[in-house]
PDB file of C-alpha atoms in Angstrom:
ATOM      1  CA  MET F  11       0.000   0.000   0.000  1.00  0.00           C
ATOM      2  CA  GLN F  12       1.509   3.287  -1.133  1.00  0.00           C
ATOM      3  CA  HIS F  13       0.076   5.641   1.510  1.00  0.00           C
ATOM      4  CA  PHE F  14      -1.549   3.714   4.345  1.00  0.00           C
ATOM      5  CA  GLY F  15      -2.141   6.874   6.414  1.00  0.00           C
ATOM      6  CA  PHE F  16      -4.071   8.608   3.649  1.00  0.00           C
ATOM      7  CA  SER F  17      -5.977   5.406   2.939  1.00  0.00           C
ATOM      8  CA  MET F  18      -7.079   5.295   6.583  1.00  0.00           C
ATOM      9  CA  LEU F  19      -7.958   8.987   6.613  1.00  0.00           C
ATOM     10  CA  TRP F  20     -10.273   8.612   3.604  1.00  0.00           C
ATOM     11  CA  PHE F  21     -11.701   5.331   4.895  1.00  0.00           C
ATOM     12  CA  TRP F  22     -12.695   6.846   8.263  1.00  0.00           C
ATOM     13  CA  VAL F  23     -14.076  10.011   6.671  1.00  0.00           C
ATOM     14  CA  ALA F  24     -16.217   7.850   4.366  1.00  0.00           C
ATOM     15  CA  TYR F  25     -17.303   5.557   7.221  1.00  0.00           C
ATOM     16  CA  ILE F  26     -18.356   8.485   9.415  1.00  0.00           C
ATOM     17  CA  ILE F  27     -20.213  10.210   6.564  1.00  0.00           C
ATOM     18  CA  VAL F  28     -22.085   7.069   5.506  1.00  0.00           C
ATOM     19  CA  THR F  29     -23.007   6.312   9.136  1.00  0.00           C
ATOM     20  CA  LEU F  30     -24.277   9.860   9.673  1.00  0.00           C
ATOM     21  CA  ILE F  31     -26.343   9.679   6.485  1.00  0.00           C
ATOM     22  CA  GLY F  32     -27.955   6.426   7.663  1.00  0.00           C
ATOM     23  CA  VAL F  33     -28.675   7.780  11.144  1.00  0.00           C
ATOM     24  CA  LEU F  34     -30.063  11.051   9.787  1.00  0.00           C
ATOM     25  CA  HIS F  35     -32.219   9.151   7.290  1.00  0.00           C
ATOM     26  CA  THR F  36     -33.681   7.110  10.158  1.00  0.00           C
ATOM     27  CA  ILE F  37     -34.293  10.237  12.250  1.00  0.00           C
ATOM     28  CA  PHE F  38     -35.951  11.915   9.247  1.00  0.00           C
ATOM     29  CA  ASN F  39     -38.247   8.920   8.787  1.00  0.00           C
ATOM     30  CA  ILE F  40     -39.255   8.947  12.451  1.00  0.00           C
ATOM     31  CA  TYR F  41     -39.717  12.675  13.051  1.00  0.00           C
ATOM     32  CA  VAL F  42     -40.709  14.026   9.616  1.00  0.00           C
ATOM     33  CA  LEU F  43     -42.471  11.051   8.045  1.00  0.00           C
ATOM     34  CA  HIS F  44     -43.855   9.880  11.419  1.00  0.00           C
ATOM     35  CA  MET F  45     -42.697   6.282  11.065  1.00  0.00           C
ATOM     36  CA  LYS F  46     -42.501   4.117  14.154  1.00  0.00           C
ATOM     37  CA  PRO F  47     -39.230   4.335  16.108  1.00  0.00           C
ATOM     38  CA  MET F  48     -37.374   1.381  17.554  1.00  0.00           C
ATOM     39  CA  ASP F  49     -38.675  -0.359  20.635  1.00  0.00           C
ATOM     40  CA  LYS F  50     -37.498  -3.266  22.756  1.00  0.00           C
ATOM     41  CA  ASP F  51     -38.660  -5.791  20.134  1.00  0.00           C
ATOM     42  CA  SER F  52     -37.673  -4.221  16.814  1.00  0.00           C
ATOM     43  CA  MET F  53     -35.570  -1.539  15.171  1.00  0.00           C
ATOM     44  CA  GLY F  54     -38.764   0.164  14.053  1.00  0.00           C
ATOM     45  CA  GLU F  55     -40.236   1.177  10.749  1.00  0.00           C
ATOM     46  CA  GLY F  56     -38.113   4.350  10.558  1.00  0.00           C
ATOM     47  CA  TYR F  57     -34.928   2.269  10.434  1.00  0.00           C
ATOM     48  CA  GLU F  58     -36.331  -0.662   8.440  1.00  0.00           C
ATOM     49  CA  LYS F  59     -37.337   1.638   5.562  1.00  0.00           C
ATOM     50  CA  THR F  60     -33.738   2.899   5.255  1.00  0.00           C
ATOM     51  CA  LYS F  61     -32.169  -0.549   4.749  1.00  0.00           C
ATOM     52  CA  PRO F  62     -32.475  -0.713   0.934  1.00  0.00           C
ATOM     53  CA  TRP F  63     -30.711   2.664   0.744  1.00  0.00           C
ATOM     54  CA  HIS F  64     -27.654   1.570   2.769  1.00  0.00           C
ATOM     55  CA  PRO F  65     -25.778  -0.127  -0.102  1.00  0.00           C
ATOM     56  CA  LEU F  66     -26.428   2.945  -2.282  1.00  0.00           C
ATOM     57  CA  TYR F  67     -24.995   5.320   0.363  1.00  0.00           C
ATOM     58  CA  ASN F  68     -21.946   3.080   0.635  1.00  0.00           C
ATOM     59  CA  ILE F  69     -21.229   2.646  -3.070  1.00  0.00           C
ATOM     60  CA  VAL F  70     -21.467   6.401  -3.679  1.00  0.00           C
ATOM     61  CA  ILE F  71     -19.468   7.527  -0.635  1.00  0.00           C
ATOM     62  CA  PHE F  72     -16.781   4.822  -0.755  1.00  0.00           C
ATOM     63  CA  THR F  73     -16.328   5.296  -4.505  1.00  0.00           C
ATOM     64  CA  LEU F  74     -15.923   9.050  -3.988  1.00  0.00           C
ATOM     65  CA  PHE F  75     -13.334   8.591  -1.243  1.00  0.00           C
ATOM     66  CA  GLY F  76     -11.716   5.708  -3.122  1.00  0.00           C
ATOM     67  CA  PHE F  77     -11.302   8.111  -6.035  1.00  0.00           C
ATOM     68  CA  ILE F  78      -9.866  10.814  -3.767  1.00  0.00           C
ATOM     69  CA  TYR F  79      -7.341   8.331  -2.374  1.00  0.00           C
ATOM     70  CA  MET F  80      -6.407   6.746  -5.709  1.00  0.00           C
ATOM     71  CA  ASN F  81      -6.213  10.111  -7.490  1.00  0.00           C
ATOM     72  CA  GLY F  82      -3.768  11.336  -4.839  1.00  0.00           C
ATOM     73  CA  LEU F  83      -1.309   8.529  -5.551  1.00  0.00           C
ATOM     74  CA  THR F  84       1.685   9.078  -7.807  1.00  0.00           C
ATOM     75  CA  ASP F  85       1.127   5.741  -9.515  1.00  0.00           C
ATOM     76  CA  PRO F  86      -2.373   4.346  -8.868  1.00  0.00           C
ATOM     77  CA  THR F  87      -2.839   0.732  -9.954  1.00  0.00           C
ATOM     78  CA  ILE F  88      -5.643  -1.800  -9.963  1.00  0.00           C
ATOM     79  CA  GLY F  89      -3.577  -3.816  -7.482  1.00  0.00           C
ATOM     80  CA  GLU F  90      -3.495  -0.857  -5.114  1.00  0.00           C
ATOM     81  CA  ALA F  91      -7.263  -0.501  -5.501  1.00  0.00           C
ATOM     82  CA  LEU F  92      -7.830  -4.192  -4.728  1.00  0.00           C
ATOM     83  CA  VAL F  93      -5.604  -4.085  -1.637  1.00  0.00           C
ATOM     84  CA  THR F  94      -7.255  -0.861  -0.468  1.00  0.00           C
ATOM     85  CA  GLY F  95     -10.744  -2.330  -0.932  1.00  0.00           C
ATOM     86  CA  ALA F  96      -9.775  -5.478   0.979  1.00  0.00           C
ATOM     87  CA  ILE F  97      -8.295  -3.481   3.859  1.00  0.00           C
ATOM     88  CA  TRP F  98     -11.266  -1.110   3.989  1.00  0.00           C
ATOM     89  CA  VAL F  99     -13.848  -3.892   4.067  1.00  0.00           C
ATOM     90  CA  GLY F 100     -11.785  -5.885   6.581  1.00  0.00           C
ATOM     91  CA  ILE F 101     -11.562  -2.951   8.975  1.00  0.00           C
ATOM     92  CA  CYS F 102     -15.250  -2.236   8.480  1.00  0.00           C
ATOM     93  CA  ILE F 103     -16.295  -5.811   9.273  1.00  0.00           C
ATOM     94  CA  VAL F 104     -14.242  -5.846  12.494  1.00  0.00           C
ATOM     95  CA  PHE F 105     -15.301  -2.340  13.534  1.00  0.00           C
ATOM     96  CA  ASP F 106     -18.980  -3.059  12.817  1.00  0.00           C
ATOM     97  CA  VAL F 107     -19.080  -6.096  15.077  1.00  0.00           C
ATOM     98  CA  PHE F 108     -17.788  -3.978  17.966  1.00  0.00           C
ATOM     99  CA  GLY F 109     -19.624  -0.737  17.114  1.00  0.00           C
ATOM    100  CA  TRP F 110     -23.028  -2.213  16.244  1.00  0.00           C
ATOM    101  CA  VAL F 111     -23.195  -5.531  18.135  1.00  0.00           C
ATOM    102  CA  ILE F 112     -20.750  -5.995  21.037  1.00  0.00           C
ATOM    103  CA  ILE F 113     -20.758  -2.463  22.512  1.00  0.00           C
ATOM    104  CA  LYS F 114     -24.298  -1.867  23.735  1.00  0.00           C
ATOM    105  CA  HIS F 115     -25.999   1.452  22.963  1.00  0.00           C
ATOM    106  CA  PRO F 116     -29.566   2.478  22.061  1.00  0.00           C
ATOM    107  CA  TRP F 117     -29.117   1.515  18.402  1.00  0.00           C
ATOM    108  CA  SER F 118     -27.028  -1.630  18.880  1.00  0.00           C
ATOM    109  CA  LEU F 119     -28.188  -4.873  17.304  1.00  0.00           C
ATOM    110  CA  THR F 120     -27.918  -8.522  18.236  1.00  0.00           C
ATOM    111  CA  PHE F 121     -25.743 -10.830  16.133  1.00  0.00           C
ATOM    112  CA  LYS F 122     -28.937 -12.238  14.600  1.00  0.00           C
ATOM    113  CA  GLN F 123     -30.308  -8.793  13.755  1.00  0.00           C
ATOM    114  CA  PHE F 124     -27.027  -7.646  12.204  1.00  0.00           C
ATOM    115  CA  TYR F 125     -25.884 -10.754  10.337  1.00  0.00           C
ATOM    116  CA  VAL F 126     -29.167 -12.547   9.545  1.00  0.00           C
ATOM    117  CA  GLU F 127     -32.067 -10.077   9.571  1.00  0.00           C
ATOM    118  CA  TYR F 128     -29.978  -7.328   7.913  1.00  0.00           C
ATOM    119  CA  GLN F 129     -29.449  -9.541   4.843  1.00  0.00           C
ATOM    120  CA  PRO F 130     -28.965  -8.952   1.992  1.00  0.00           C
ATOM    121  CA  TRP F 131     -28.140  -5.350   2.880  1.00  0.00           C
ATOM    122  CA  ILE F 132     -25.065  -5.916   5.057  1.00  0.00           C
ATOM    123  CA  THR F 133     -23.504  -8.174   2.424  1.00  0.00           C
ATOM    124  CA  LEU F 134     -24.223  -5.603  -0.297  1.00  0.00           C
ATOM    125  CA  ILE F 135     -22.722  -2.885   1.911  1.00  0.00           C
ATOM    126  CA  TYR F 136     -19.500  -4.865   2.353  1.00  0.00           C
ATOM    127  CA  ILE F 137     -19.322  -5.513  -1.381  1.00  0.00           C
ATOM    128  CA  ALA F 138     -19.845  -1.776  -2.021  1.00  0.00           C
ATOM    129  CA  ILE F 139     -17.035  -0.861   0.384  1.00  0.00           C
ATOM    130  CA  PHE F 140     -14.672  -3.347  -1.293  1.00  0.00           C
ATOM    131  CA  VAL F 141     -15.585  -2.114  -4.777  1.00  0.00           C
ATOM    132  CA  GLY F 142     -15.393   1.603  -3.850  1.00  0.00           C
ATOM    133  CA  PRO F 143     -11.618   2.001  -4.310  1.00  0.00           C
ATOM    134  CA  ILE F 144     -11.737  -0.104  -7.495  1.00  0.00           C
ATOM    135  CA  LEU F 145     -14.380   2.170  -9.023  1.00  0.00           C
ATOM    136  CA  GLY F 146     -12.387   5.137  -7.700  1.00  0.00           C
ATOM    137  CA  TYR F 147      -9.320   3.819  -9.536  1.00  0.00           C
ATOM    138  CA  LEU F 148     -11.322   3.378 -12.734  1.00  0.00           C
ATOM    139  CA  LEU F 149     -12.498   6.979 -12.459  1.00  0.00           C
ATOM    140  CA  THR F 150      -8.846   8.125 -12.370  1.00  0.00           C
ATOM    141  CA  LEU F 151      -8.452   6.633 -15.856  1.00  0.00           C
ATOM    142  CA  ILE F 152     -11.130   8.875 -17.346  1.00  0.00           C
TER     143      ILE F 152
END
């Protein structure tokens, strides 16, 4: 990896932005569209209606920041994009299990909710994160 520090900077900026978009979308659904919020038994309609949008947020944001990273390299390559995508998705998978499942907070999920009930969305999200730097690299060729 040519510039690990910059790769991590753009990864975390993208991760924070995409998380904020998802949270704000849920809040919008609850308070503006008057959808049901989460309760002790479910994540609520406000969150459930955002799920199909999550892969879209991720492909757009991670492609944008993949492009920013790849475009900043002296010699971007498809190999660099593949390694970057693998590192980004690997970090995301590990961080997600701690941030959304293990560490308890009002919006935390159980393993079943996150890895079974969140299908196919979580798998599509991880694919989008992996592909983001690859699409970003391809955009540098234009």
